[in-house]
């Protein structure tokens, strides 16, 4: 038997079934028309953001990193709950516009921005977080052609990294940001060129569950930003401090202590270097805001036994849930939180492997899981499906096509 990850605290039981936003899994599937289905809960997102804002200093602005989940209705919903949006492509910019975000609420990071993406952003007045000196030149050229002052910030590649983070995006050679020692010269040059200078973006990692590691990294970010600003002799109107707040996916993962992070930030803010006194501070979060609010529902199509092992074969799989299958940035495959949604109140009584319908041994949703006995037609719920699910999985693989999605 292998343990399952912890079920997030935002769901209940109703009529013996898993309920999301007060409605049973089978009712949601009936409304959507079929499985597989991603369901995202407004209530879970609202609660999460409320808890976070209560823990953090008022001065912190919350940005949503939309790559976590760009589902149009969810993106629109987030617009009323966050203070800014972080995008990383021209395609995301189009989606953000359609969802009603204003260009001045948007910042655009990410390596390899193409000329047409830079033009569109500069023309609209989106903040570009510059990832290289070459990109800075291209942004200045675009601004000259368009006759506007571009909103520009520099993404710094810091020499430190976020300890314990799942994906490292700072420390040493990286495709992201500009090495910290080269930042002052570029910042000076941009300010001298008369751009609408926005400040710095310092992002050092993702999926950290250790509050101390995040607190250290935030202290480092503040120190580094102040030093770079002083060296360059430029103001820092805005500091995007990154994010990196993780969520518990696996057994023994525990929820991040946001109260500790909030208290540490409050202390930092009470004792800021002169150059940061008027600065606007932002955190950019993806999975922490939406990851635990999503559930992936898939139906059991077959139940079979091979060499004494029970397999529950579903109509879903890694083409929608690459991360839960263990194939999206994990070294050792572990089980996500998973349940039989239509038998949510029943006690576990057997050990089974839940697999997807793809013809590859990589397509696993749960290994050796202790579950209530499930039959063909039952629904399986995979939790923590609100981030890096639908849009981060190869839905065209094996001609399967995308899952349905709904916000409830
Ligand atoms: C991916 C990314 C995020 C969001 O990461 P989460 O782990 O989902 O919070 C934020 N900022 C940048 C620059 C990113 O690349």
mmCIF file of C-alpha atoms and ligand atoms in Angstrom:
data_model
loop_
_atom_site.group_PDB
_atom_site.id
_atom_site.type_symbol
_atom_site.label_atom_id
_atom_site.label_comp_id
_atom_site.label_asym_id
_atom_site.label_seq_id
_atom_site.Cartn_x
_atom_site.Cartn_y
_atom_site.Cartn_z
ATOM 1 C CA UNK A 1 0.000 0.000 0.000
ATOM 2 C CA UNK A 2 1.167 3.517 -0.776
ATOM 3 C CA UNK A 3 -0.134 6.619 0.981
ATOM 4 C CA UNK A 4 -2.244 9.245 -0.747
ATOM 5 C CA UNK A 5 -1.639 12.979 -0.458
ATOM 6 C CA UNK A 6 -3.809 15.104 1.860
ATOM 7 C CA UNK A 7 -7.258 16.142 0.596
ATOM 8 C CA UNK A 8 -7.492 19.956 0.680
ATOM 9 C CA UNK A 9 -9.842 21.367 3.348
ATOM 10 C CA UNK A 10 -12.312 22.985 0.935
ATOM 11 C CA UNK A 11 -14.613 20.033 0.172
ATOM 12 C CA UNK A 12 -17.472 18.229 1.912
ATOM 13 C CA UNK A 13 -19.515 15.118 1.666
ATOM 14 C CA UNK A 14 -23.112 15.113 0.467
ATOM 15 C CA UNK A 15 -25.388 12.096 -0.141
ATOM 16 C CA UNK A 16 -22.329 9.888 0.339
ATOM 17 C CA UNK A 17 -20.448 11.688 -2.421
ATOM 18 C CA UNK A 18 -17.721 14.271 -2.700
ATOM 19 C CA UNK A 19 -19.294 17.727 -2.907
ATOM 20 C CA UNK A 20 -17.593 20.694 -4.548
ATOM 21 C CA UNK A 21 -19.144 24.091 -3.876
ATOM 22 C CA UNK A 22 -22.035 22.219 -2.225
ATOM 23 C CA UNK A 23 -22.828 20.062 -5.266
ATOM 24 C CA UNK A 24 -22.165 16.360 -5.667
ATOM 25 C CA UNK A 25 -19.579 15.101 -8.123
ATOM 26 C CA UNK A 26 -22.187 13.199 -10.123
ATOM 27 C CA UNK A 27 -24.461 16.252 -10.369
ATOM 28 C CA UNK A 28 -21.535 18.305 -11.641
ATOM 29 C CA UNK A 29 -20.677 15.686 -14.252
ATOM 30 C CA UNK A 30 -24.313 15.575 -15.367
ATOM 31 C CA UNK A 31 -24.316 19.336 -15.783
ATOM 32 C CA UNK A 32 -21.016 19.332 -17.682
ATOM 33 C CA UNK A 33 -22.282 16.561 -19.963
ATOM 34 C CA UNK A 34 -19.458 14.052 -19.519
ATOM 35 C CA UNK A 35 -16.156 13.150 -17.921
ATOM 36 C CA UNK A 36 -13.251 13.868 -17.706
ATOM 37 C CA UNK A 37 -14.009 17.167 -16.026
ATOM 38 C CA UNK A 38 -12.050 19.769 -14.112
ATOM 39 C CA UNK A 39 -14.152 21.541 -11.496
ATOM 40 C CA UNK A 40 -12.792 24.735 -9.909
ATOM 41 C CA UNK A 41 -14.436 26.080 -6.772
ATOM 42 C CA UNK A 42 -14.989 29.833 -6.421
ATOM 43 C CA UNK A 43 -15.600 29.361 -2.730
ATOM 44 C CA UNK A 44 -12.241 27.609 -2.243
ATOM 45 C CA UNK A 45 -10.391 30.366 -4.097
ATOM 46 C CA UNK A 46 -12.173 33.117 -2.173
ATOM 47 C CA UNK A 47 -11.404 31.463 1.134
ATOM 48 C CA UNK A 48 -7.784 30.919 0.210
ATOM 49 C CA UNK A 49 -7.255 34.514 -0.837
ATOM 50 C CA UNK A 50 -9.088 35.777 2.237
ATOM 51 C CA UNK A 51 -6.829 33.728 4.534
ATOM 52 C CA UNK A 52 -3.770 34.966 2.710
ATOM 53 C CA UNK A 53 -4.734 38.637 2.825
ATOM 54 C CA UNK A 54 -5.518 38.323 6.519
ATOM 55 C CA UNK A 55 -2.024 36.931 7.152
ATOM 56 C CA UNK A 56 -0.035 39.346 4.978
ATOM 57 C CA UNK A 57 0.656 43.051 5.541
ATOM 58 C CA UNK A 58 -1.892 45.306 3.765
ATOM 59 C CA UNK A 59 0.934 46.813 1.817
ATOM 60 C CA UNK A 60 1.454 43.575 -0.160
ATOM 61 C CA UNK A 61 -0.261 43.434 -3.506
ATOM 62 C CA UNK A 62 -1.275 39.996 -4.704
ATOM 63 C CA UNK A 63 -0.636 39.097 -8.312
ATOM 64 C CA UNK A 64 -1.940 36.012 -10.032
ATOM 65 C CA UNK A 65 0.550 34.109 -12.214
ATOM 66 C CA UNK A 66 -1.914 32.955 -14.845
ATOM 67 C CA UNK A 67 0.189 30.129 -16.194
ATOM 68 C CA UNK A 68 -1.095 28.102 -13.235
ATOM 69 C CA UNK A 69 -4.617 28.136 -14.677
ATOM 70 C CA UNK A 70 -5.796 30.245 -17.611
ATOM 71 C CA UNK A 71 -9.347 28.834 -17.813
ATOM 72 C CA UNK A 72 -11.287 31.897 -19.058
ATOM 73 C CA UNK A 73 -14.025 31.952 -16.402
ATOM 74 C CA UNK A 74 -11.509 31.448 -13.628
ATOM 75 C CA UNK A 75 -9.290 34.181 -15.038
ATOM 76 C CA UNK A 76 -12.251 36.572 -15.061
ATOM 77 C CA UNK A 77 -13.146 35.580 -11.516
ATOM 78 C CA UNK A 78 -9.577 36.205 -10.339
ATOM 79 C CA UNK A 79 -9.696 39.759 -11.712
ATOM 80 C CA UNK A 80 -11.994 40.741 -8.835
ATOM 81 C CA UNK A 81 -9.767 39.123 -6.216
ATOM 82 C CA UNK A 82 -6.176 40.064 -7.053
ATOM 83 C CA UNK A 83 -4.313 43.327 -7.629
ATOM 84 C CA UNK A 84 -2.364 42.356 -10.715
ATOM 85 C CA UNK A 85 -1.721 39.658 -13.265
ATOM 86 C CA UNK A 86 1.567 38.109 -14.332
ATOM 87 C CA UNK A 87 1.770 36.751 -17.832
ATOM 88 C CA UNK A 88 4.546 35.031 -19.746
ATOM 89 C CA UNK A 89 3.490 35.072 -23.402
ATOM 90 C CA UNK A 90 1.590 37.030 -26.030
ATOM 91 C CA UNK A 91 -1.053 34.311 -25.977
ATOM 92 C CA UNK A 92 -1.597 34.885 -22.272
ATOM 93 C CA UNK A 93 -1.835 38.621 -22.954
ATOM 94 C CA UNK A 94 -4.707 37.988 -25.386
ATOM 95 C CA UNK A 95 -6.463 35.776 -22.827
ATOM 96 C CA UNK A 96 -5.916 38.374 -20.097
ATOM 97 C CA UNK A 97 -7.419 41.113 -22.250
ATOM 98 C CA UNK A 98 -10.436 38.989 -23.026
ATOM 99 C CA UNK A 99 -10.880 38.380 -19.296
ATOM 100 C CA UNK A 100 -11.007 42.149 -18.753
ATOM 101 C CA UNK A 101 -7.614 42.950 -17.189
ATOM 102 C CA UNK A 102 -6.234 46.419 -17.851
ATOM 103 C CA UNK A 103 -2.734 46.621 -19.367
ATOM 104 C CA UNK A 104 -1.418 48.606 -16.411
ATOM 105 C CA UNK A 105 -2.374 45.733 -14.081
ATOM 106 C CA UNK A 106 -0.301 43.291 -16.129
ATOM 107 C CA UNK A 107 3.385 42.459 -16.063
ATOM 108 C CA UNK A 108 5.003 40.287 -18.676
ATOM 109 C CA UNK A 109 8.005 38.124 -17.730
ATOM 110 C CA UNK A 110 9.506 35.111 -19.458
ATOM 111 C CA UNK A 111 12.493 34.468 -21.715
ATOM 112 C CA UNK A 112 12.300 34.578 -25.508
ATOM 113 C CA UNK A 113 9.704 37.307 -25.973
ATOM 114 C CA UNK A 114 9.231 37.733 -29.697
ATOM 115 C CA UNK A 115 9.221 41.096 -31.420
ATOM 116 C CA UNK A 116 5.472 41.095 -31.968
ATOM 117 C CA UNK A 117 4.907 40.241 -28.296
ATOM 118 C CA UNK A 118 7.151 43.122 -27.224
ATOM 119 C CA UNK A 119 5.379 45.512 -29.598
ATOM 120 C CA UNK A 120 1.943 44.498 -28.382
ATOM 121 C CA UNK A 121 2.968 44.898 -24.732
ATOM 122 C CA UNK A 122 4.727 48.256 -25.219
ATOM 123 C CA UNK A 123 1.870 49.622 -27.314
ATOM 124 C CA UNK A 124 -0.719 48.649 -24.698
ATOM 125 C CA UNK A 125 1.303 49.813 -21.685
ATOM 126 C CA UNK A 126 1.971 46.426 -20.093
ATOM 127 C CA UNK A 127 5.059 46.284 -17.841
ATOM 128 C CA UNK A 128 7.806 44.227 -19.427
ATOM 129 C CA UNK A 129 10.034 42.382 -16.977
ATOM 130 C CA UNK A 130 13.208 42.355 -19.037
ATOM 131 C CA UNK A 131 15.024 39.046 -19.179
ATOM 132 C CA UNK A 132 18.210 40.146 -20.992
ATOM 133 C CA UNK A 133 20.095 43.193 -22.239
ATOM 134 C CA UNK A 134 19.133 42.189 -25.786
ATOM 135 C CA UNK A 135 15.481 42.221 -24.840
ATOM 136 C CA UNK A 136 15.959 45.672 -23.283
ATOM 137 C CA UNK A 137 17.309 46.938 -26.640
ATOM 138 C CA UNK A 138 14.369 45.425 -28.490
ATOM 139 C CA UNK A 139 11.920 47.023 -26.074
ATOM 140 C CA UNK A 140 13.602 50.450 -26.461
ATOM 141 C CA UNK A 141 13.511 50.075 -30.263
ATOM 142 C CA UNK A 142 9.828 49.144 -30.191
ATOM 143 C CA UNK A 143 9.065 52.128 -27.952
ATOM 144 C CA UNK A 144 10.915 54.465 -30.307
ATOM 145 C CA UNK A 145 9.022 53.160 -33.329
ATOM 146 C CA UNK A 146 5.740 53.528 -31.459
ATOM 147 C CA UNK A 147 6.633 56.908 -29.948
ATOM 148 C CA UNK A 148 5.765 55.892 -26.376
ATOM 149 C CA UNK A 149 7.610 55.582 -23.058
ATOM 150 C CA UNK A 150 7.623 51.833 -22.304
ATOM 151 C CA UNK A 151 6.848 50.518 -18.827
ATOM 152 C CA UNK A 152 9.965 48.523 -17.992
ATOM 153 C CA UNK A 153 11.267 46.544 -15.036
ATOM 154 C CA UNK A 154 14.295 44.297 -14.811
ATOM 155 C CA UNK A 155 14.011 40.694 -13.840
ATOM 156 C CA UNK A 156 17.047 39.968 -11.700
ATOM 157 C CA UNK A 157 18.738 36.579 -11.647
ATOM 158 C CA UNK A 158 19.693 36.552 -7.974
ATOM 159 C CA UNK A 159 22.775 34.747 -6.726
ATOM 160 C CA UNK A 160 20.625 33.030 -4.060
ATOM 161 C CA UNK A 161 17.921 30.455 -4.558
ATOM 162 C CA UNK A 162 14.777 29.523 -2.675
ATOM 163 C CA UNK A 163 15.763 26.623 -0.407
ATOM 164 C CA UNK A 164 13.601 23.551 -0.693
ATOM 165 C CA UNK A 165 11.715 24.786 -3.734
ATOM 166 C CA UNK A 166 10.388 22.278 -6.241
ATOM 167 C CA UNK A 167 11.631 24.200 -9.264
ATOM 168 C CA UNK A 168 14.613 26.469 -8.951
ATOM 169 C CA UNK A 169 14.527 29.676 -10.932
ATOM 170 C CA UNK A 170 17.451 31.584 -9.417
ATOM 171 C CA UNK A 171 21.047 30.970 -8.312
ATOM 172 C CA UNK A 172 23.837 30.416 -10.842
ATOM 173 C CA UNK A 173 23.457 30.253 -14.609
ATOM 174 C CA UNK A 174 19.805 30.531 -15.648
ATOM 175 C CA UNK A 175 17.786 31.393 -18.740
ATOM 176 C CA UNK A 176 15.718 33.707 -16.503
ATOM 177 C CA UNK A 177 16.548 37.286 -15.620
ATOM 178 C CA UNK A 178 19.754 39.282 -15.787
ATOM 179 C CA UNK A 179 22.662 38.334 -13.521
ATOM 180 C CA UNK A 180 22.528 40.629 -10.501
ATOM 181 C CA UNK A 181 25.961 42.180 -11.025
ATOM 182 C CA UNK A 182 24.963 43.462 -14.482
ATOM 183 C CA UNK A 183 21.658 44.957 -13.328
ATOM 184 C CA UNK A 184 22.778 48.416 -12.059
ATOM 185 C CA UNK A 185 24.317 49.421 -15.373
ATOM 186 C CA UNK A 186 21.193 48.469 -17.338
ATOM 187 C CA UNK A 187 18.828 50.104 -14.823
ATOM 188 C CA UNK A 188 20.807 53.366 -15.071
ATOM 189 C CA UNK A 189 20.696 53.195 -18.854
ATOM 190 C CA UNK A 190 16.930 52.624 -18.955
ATOM 191 C CA UNK A 191 16.212 55.482 -16.585
ATOM 192 C CA UNK A 192 18.511 57.783 -18.580
ATOM 193 C CA UNK A 193 16.650 56.771 -21.750
ATOM 194 C CA UNK A 194 13.455 58.201 -20.211
ATOM 195 C CA UNK A 195 11.450 54.997 -19.922
ATOM 196 C CA UNK A 196 8.583 54.601 -17.472
ATOM 197 C CA UNK A 197 10.815 52.810 -14.990
ATOM 198 C CA UNK A 198 8.984 50.306 -12.756
ATOM 199 C CA UNK A 199 11.737 48.636 -10.704
ATOM 200 C CA UNK A 200 12.695 45.022 -10.152
ATOM 201 C CA UNK A 201 11.287 41.521 -10.386
ATOM 202 C CA UNK A 202 13.159 38.930 -8.322
ATOM 203 C CA UNK A 203 11.834 35.405 -8.459
ATOM 204 C CA UNK A 204 13.814 32.669 -6.812
ATOM 205 C CA UNK A 205 11.769 29.472 -6.953
ATOM 206 C CA UNK A 206 8.465 27.708 -6.623
ATOM 207 C CA UNK A 207 6.575 25.084 -4.571
ATOM 208 C CA UNK A 208 8.254 25.707 -1.206
ATOM 209 C CA UNK A 209 6.459 24.473 1.920
ATOM 210 C CA UNK A 210 9.054 25.710 4.388
ATOM 211 C CA UNK A 211 8.071 29.151 5.706
ATOM 212 C CA UNK A 212 11.602 29.797 6.987
ATOM 213 C CA UNK A 213 13.014 29.301 3.498
ATOM 214 C CA UNK A 214 10.505 31.776 2.062
ATOM 215 C CA UNK A 215 11.181 34.274 4.849
ATOM 216 C CA UNK A 216 14.939 34.088 4.183
ATOM 217 C CA UNK A 217 14.427 34.457 0.478
ATOM 218 C CA UNK A 218 12.158 37.494 0.949
ATOM 219 C CA UNK A 219 14.718 39.128 3.222
ATOM 220 C CA UNK A 220 17.374 38.475 0.575
ATOM 221 C CA UNK A 221 15.139 39.960 -2.116
ATOM 222 C CA UNK A 222 14.622 43.161 -0.124
ATOM 223 C CA UNK A 223 18.336 43.525 0.608
ATOM 224 C CA UNK A 224 19.303 42.838 -2.992
ATOM 225 C CA UNK A 225 16.741 45.228 -4.470
ATOM 226 C CA UNK A 226 17.868 48.034 -2.162
ATOM 227 C CA UNK A 227 21.518 47.439 -3.028
ATOM 228 C CA UNK A 228 20.884 47.346 -6.792
ATOM 229 C CA UNK A 229 18.774 50.500 -6.652
ATOM 230 C CA UNK A 230 21.456 52.350 -4.699
ATOM 231 C CA UNK A 231 24.262 51.195 -6.959
ATOM 232 C CA UNK A 232 22.333 52.272 -10.023
ATOM 233 C CA UNK A 233 21.116 55.475 -8.420
ATOM 234 C CA UNK A 234 17.542 54.749 -9.495
ATOM 235 C CA UNK A 235 14.287 54.665 -7.535
ATOM 236 C CA UNK A 236 12.297 51.454 -7.058
ATOM 237 C CA UNK A 237 8.643 52.263 -7.694
ATOM 238 C CA UNK A 238 7.632 48.590 -7.664
ATOM 239 C CA UNK A 239 9.252 45.426 -6.345
ATOM 240 C CA UNK A 240 7.859 42.092 -7.449
ATOM 241 C CA UNK A 241 9.259 39.825 -4.733
ATOM 242 C CA UNK A 242 8.386 36.578 -6.496
ATOM 243 C CA UNK A 243 6.329 33.956 -4.763
ATOM 244 C CA UNK A 244 7.146 30.308 -4.424
ATOM 245 C CA UNK A 245 4.344 29.467 -1.962
ATOM 246 C CA UNK A 246 3.771 25.722 -2.242
ATOM 247 C CA UNK A 247 0.778 23.496 -1.580
ATOM 248 C CA UNK A 248 0.784 20.017 -0.016
ATOM 249 C CA UNK A 249 0.504 17.411 -2.756
ATOM 250 C CA UNK A 250 1.895 14.387 -0.952
ATOM 251 C CA UNK A 251 1.608 12.518 2.296
ATOM 252 C CA UNK A 252 3.661 14.230 5.042
ATOM 253 C CA UNK A 253 3.631 17.551 3.152
ATOM 254 C CA UNK A 254 2.185 20.140 5.473
ATOM 255 C CA UNK A 255 0.519 23.416 4.625
ATOM 256 C CA UNK A 256 2.703 26.500 4.456
ATOM 257 C CA UNK A 257 2.732 28.648 7.598
ATOM 258 C CA UNK A 258 1.532 31.912 6.075
ATOM 259 C CA UNK A 259 1.112 33.555 9.478
ATOM 260 C CA UNK A 260 4.874 33.251 10.023
ATOM 261 C CA UNK A 261 5.566 34.715 6.588
ATOM 262 C CA UNK A 262 3.175 37.599 7.230
ATOM 263 C CA UNK A 263 4.773 38.405 10.586
ATOM 264 C CA UNK A 264 8.274 38.377 9.105
ATOM 265 C CA UNK A 265 7.186 40.689 6.293
ATOM 266 C CA UNK A 266 5.546 43.044 8.764
ATOM 267 C CA UNK A 267 8.865 43.290 10.617
ATOM 268 C CA UNK A 268 10.758 43.860 7.371
ATOM 269 C CA UNK A 269 8.342 46.591 6.352
ATOM 270 C CA UNK A 270 8.778 48.295 9.691
ATOM 271 C CA UNK A 271 12.478 48.609 9.048
ATOM 272 C CA UNK A 272 12.913 49.230 5.326
ATOM 273 C CA UNK A 273 15.973 50.856 3.788
ATOM 274 C CA UNK A 274 15.274 54.449 2.704
ATOM 275 C CA UNK A 275 15.159 53.569 -0.987
ATOM 276 C CA UNK A 276 12.227 51.162 -0.435
ATOM 277 C CA UNK A 277 10.069 53.348 1.821
ATOM 278 C CA UNK A 278 7.650 54.362 -0.958
ATOM 279 C CA UNK A 279 7.914 51.149 -2.960
ATOM 280 C CA UNK A 280 4.869 49.120 -3.924
ATOM 281 C CA UNK A 281 5.493 45.440 -3.079
ATOM 282 C CA UNK A 282 3.901 42.508 -4.886
ATOM 283 C CA UNK A 283 3.866 38.746 -4.530
ATOM 284 C CA UNK A 284 3.126 36.662 -7.604
ATOM 285 C CA UNK A 285 1.405 33.396 -6.870
ATOM 286 C CA UNK A 286 -0.040 30.708 -9.080
ATOM 287 C CA UNK A 287 -0.682 27.331 -7.485
ATOM 288 C CA UNK A 288 -1.119 28.730 -3.983
ATOM 289 C CA UNK A 289 -4.194 30.681 -5.087
ATOM 290 C CA UNK A 290 -5.899 28.087 -7.279
ATOM 291 C CA UNK A 291 -4.186 24.689 -7.009
ATOM 292 C CA UNK A 292 -6.207 23.274 -4.144
ATOM 293 C CA UNK A 293 -9.475 24.712 -5.498
ATOM 294 C CA UNK A 294 -9.553 22.306 -8.448
ATOM 295 C CA UNK A 295 -10.669 18.674 -8.708
ATOM 296 C CA UNK A 296 -10.284 16.431 -11.733
ATOM 297 C CA UNK A 297 -13.162 13.974 -12.105
ATOM 298 C CA UNK A 298 -12.806 10.912 -14.273
ATOM 299 C CA UNK A 299 -15.013 7.844 -14.668
ATOM 300 C CA UNK A 300 -14.066 4.205 -14.142
ATOM 301 C CA UNK A 301 -14.457 2.409 -17.461
ATOM 302 C CA UNK A 302 -12.987 -0.957 -16.544
ATOM 303 C CA UNK A 303 -12.050 -2.951 -13.506
ATOM 304 C CA UNK A 304 -9.556 -5.720 -14.070
ATOM 305 C CA UNK A 305 -7.069 -7.889 -12.244
ATOM 306 C CA UNK A 306 -3.565 -8.746 -13.419
ATOM 307 C CA UNK A 307 -1.360 -11.073 -11.385
ATOM 308 C CA UNK A 308 -3.479 -10.356 -8.363
ATOM 309 C CA UNK A 309 -3.321 -6.555 -8.727
ATOM 310 C CA UNK A 310 -6.592 -4.657 -9.208
ATOM 311 C CA UNK A 311 -6.623 -1.970 -11.871
ATOM 312 C CA UNK A 312 -9.290 0.693 -12.095
ATOM 313 C CA UNK A 313 -9.094 2.027 -15.632
ATOM 314 C CA UNK A 314 -10.504 5.519 -16.102
ATOM 315 C CA UNK A 315 -11.469 7.694 -19.061
ATOM 316 C CA UNK A 316 -8.904 10.309 -17.943
ATOM 317 C CA UNK A 317 -5.163 10.263 -17.462
ATOM 318 C CA UNK A 318 -1.865 12.003 -17.914
ATOM 319 C CA UNK A 319 -3.099 13.866 -21.001
ATOM 320 C CA UNK A 320 -5.027 16.077 -18.525
ATOM 321 C CA UNK A 321 -3.101 15.465 -15.319
ATOM 322 C CA UNK A 322 0.543 15.125 -16.260
ATOM 323 C CA UNK A 323 1.610 16.284 -12.808
ATOM 324 C CA UNK A 324 -0.489 13.721 -10.910
ATOM 325 C CA UNK A 325 0.932 10.977 -13.127
ATOM 326 C CA UNK A 326 4.384 11.989 -11.873
ATOM 327 C CA UNK A 327 5.687 13.193 -15.222
ATOM 328 C CA UNK A 328 5.837 16.985 -14.671
ATOM 329 C CA UNK A 329 9.013 17.852 -12.814
ATOM 330 C CA UNK A 330 9.085 15.061 -10.230
ATOM 331 C CA UNK A 331 11.940 12.672 -9.577
ATOM 332 C CA UNK A 332 10.096 9.996 -7.623
ATOM 333 C CA UNK A 333 6.443 9.325 -8.390
ATOM 334 C CA UNK A 334 4.181 9.715 -5.342
ATOM 335 C CA UNK A 335 0.414 9.678 -5.089
ATOM 336 C CA UNK A 336 -1.560 12.883 -5.224
ATOM 337 C CA UNK A 337 -4.653 13.045 -3.026
ATOM 338 C CA UNK A 338 -7.191 10.837 -4.773
ATOM 339 C CA UNK A 339 -10.625 9.493 -3.771
ATOM 340 C CA UNK A 340 -13.565 7.562 -5.162
ATOM 341 C CA UNK A 341 -15.841 10.602 -5.460
ATOM 342 C CA UNK A 342 -19.077 8.601 -5.628
ATOM 343 C CA UNK A 343 -18.174 6.622 -2.474
ATOM 344 C CA UNK A 344 -16.675 9.475 -0.501
ATOM 345 C CA UNK A 345 -18.259 8.373 2.771
ATOM 346 C CA UNK A 346 -17.237 4.709 2.486
ATOM 347 C CA UNK A 347 -14.302 3.222 4.359
ATOM 348 C CA UNK A 348 -11.334 1.913 2.328
ATOM 349 C CA UNK A 349 -11.600 -1.849 1.748
ATOM 350 C CA UNK A 350 -9.197 -2.747 -1.030
ATOM 351 C CA UNK A 351 -5.920 -1.843 -2.626
ATOM 352 C CA UNK A 352 -6.069 -0.726 -6.264
ATOM 353 C CA UNK A 353 -4.069 1.020 -8.938
ATOM 354 C CA UNK A 354 -5.892 3.798 -10.751
ATOM 355 C CA UNK A 355 -4.697 4.276 -14.300
ATOM 356 C CA UNK A 356 -5.676 6.386 -17.279
ATOM 357 C CA UNK A 357 -6.822 5.233 -20.707
ATOM 358 C CA UNK A 358 -3.593 5.951 -22.550
ATOM 359 C CA UNK A 359 -1.552 3.134 -23.983
ATOM 360 C CA UNK A 360 1.586 3.892 -21.980
ATOM 361 C CA UNK A 361 2.799 2.640 -18.597
ATOM 362 C CA UNK A 362 3.393 6.284 -17.617
ATOM 363 C CA UNK A 363 -0.350 6.830 -17.342
ATOM 364 C CA UNK A 364 -0.887 6.289 -13.599
ATOM 365 C CA UNK A 365 -3.145 8.325 -11.342
ATOM 366 C CA UNK A 366 -2.662 6.369 -8.096
ATOM 367 C CA UNK A 367 -0.458 3.421 -7.184
ATOM 368 C CA UNK A 368 -1.409 0.803 -4.570
ATOM 369 C CA UNK A 369 -4.046 3.062 -3.099
ATOM 370 C CA UNK A 370 -6.247 1.998 -0.203
ATOM 371 C CA UNK A 371 -9.781 2.819 -1.380
ATOM 372 C CA UNK A 372 -13.430 1.811 -1.015
ATOM 373 C CA UNK A 373 -14.249 -0.900 -3.529
ATOM 374 C CA UNK A 374 -15.190 0.914 -6.752
ATOM 375 C CA UNK A 375 -17.098 -0.366 -9.752
ATOM 376 C CA UNK A 376 -17.419 0.578 -13.395
ATOM 377 C CA UNK A 377 -19.263 3.897 -13.565
ATOM 378 C CA UNK A 378 -17.888 5.288 -10.300
ATOM 379 C CA UNK A 379 -16.132 8.649 -10.409
ATOM 380 C CA UNK A 380 -12.536 9.140 -9.310
ATOM 381 C CA UNK A 381 -11.463 12.540 -7.934
ATOM 382 C CA UNK A 382 -7.875 13.712 -8.252
ATOM 383 C CA UNK A 383 -7.342 16.730 -5.978
ATOM 384 C CA UNK A 384 -4.847 19.600 -6.267
ATOM 385 C CA UNK A 385 -5.928 19.845 -9.895
ATOM 386 C CA UNK A 386 -6.518 23.596 -10.012
ATOM 387 C CA UNK A 387 -3.005 24.471 -11.174
ATOM 388 C CA UNK A 388 -0.818 23.020 -13.917
ATOM 389 C CA UNK A 389 -3.544 20.573 -14.931
ATOM 390 C CA UNK A 390 -5.566 21.158 -18.074
ATOM 391 C CA UNK A 391 -3.240 23.694 -19.674
ATOM 392 C CA UNK A 392 0.002 21.958 -18.678
ATOM 393 C CA UNK A 393 -0.813 18.477 -19.975
ATOM 394 C CA UNK A 394 -0.532 17.024 -23.489
ATOM 395 C CA UNK A 395 -4.234 16.741 -24.284
ATOM 396 C CA UNK A 396 -3.635 15.958 -27.957
ATOM 397 C CA UNK A 397 -1.704 12.797 -27.058
ATOM 398 C CA UNK A 398 -3.332 9.674 -28.493
ATOM 399 C CA UNK A 399 -6.113 11.749 -30.009
ATOM 400 C CA UNK A 400 -7.831 12.171 -26.665
ATOM 401 C CA UNK A 401 -8.566 15.896 -26.715
ATOM 402 C CA UNK A 402 -9.097 18.322 -23.847
ATOM 403 C CA UNK A 403 -11.125 17.718 -20.687
ATOM 404 C CA UNK A 404 -14.208 19.742 -19.863
ATOM 405 C CA UNK A 405 -13.764 22.510 -17.321
ATOM 406 C CA UNK A 406 -16.192 24.394 -15.100
ATOM 407 C CA UNK A 407 -16.094 27.005 -12.375
ATOM 408 C CA UNK A 408 -18.694 26.483 -9.675
HETATM 409 C C1 LIG B 1 5.592 29.892 -12.758
HETATM 410 C C2 LIG B 1 5.840 31.205 -12.182
HETATM 411 C C3 LIG B 1 5.051 31.655 -11.119
HETATM 412 C C4 LIG B 1 3.987 30.827 -10.469
HETATM 413 O O1 LIG B 1 4.515 29.744 -9.802
HETATM 414 P P1 LIG B 1 3.609 28.935 -8.734
HETATM 415 O O2 LIG B 1 4.500 27.881 -8.242
HETATM 416 O O3 LIG B 1 2.426 28.425 -9.478
HETATM 417 O O4 LIG B 1 3.203 29.923 -7.707
HETATM 418 C C5 LIG B 1 5.287 32.916 -10.633
HETATM 419 N N1 LIG B 1 6.240 33.695 -11.178
HETATM 420 C C6 LIG B 1 7.015 33.307 -12.204
HETATM 421 C C7 LIG B 1 8.048 34.204 -12.739
HETATM 422 C C8 LIG B 1 6.848 32.042 -12.728
HETATM 423 O O5 LIG B 1 7.617 31.643 -13.740
#
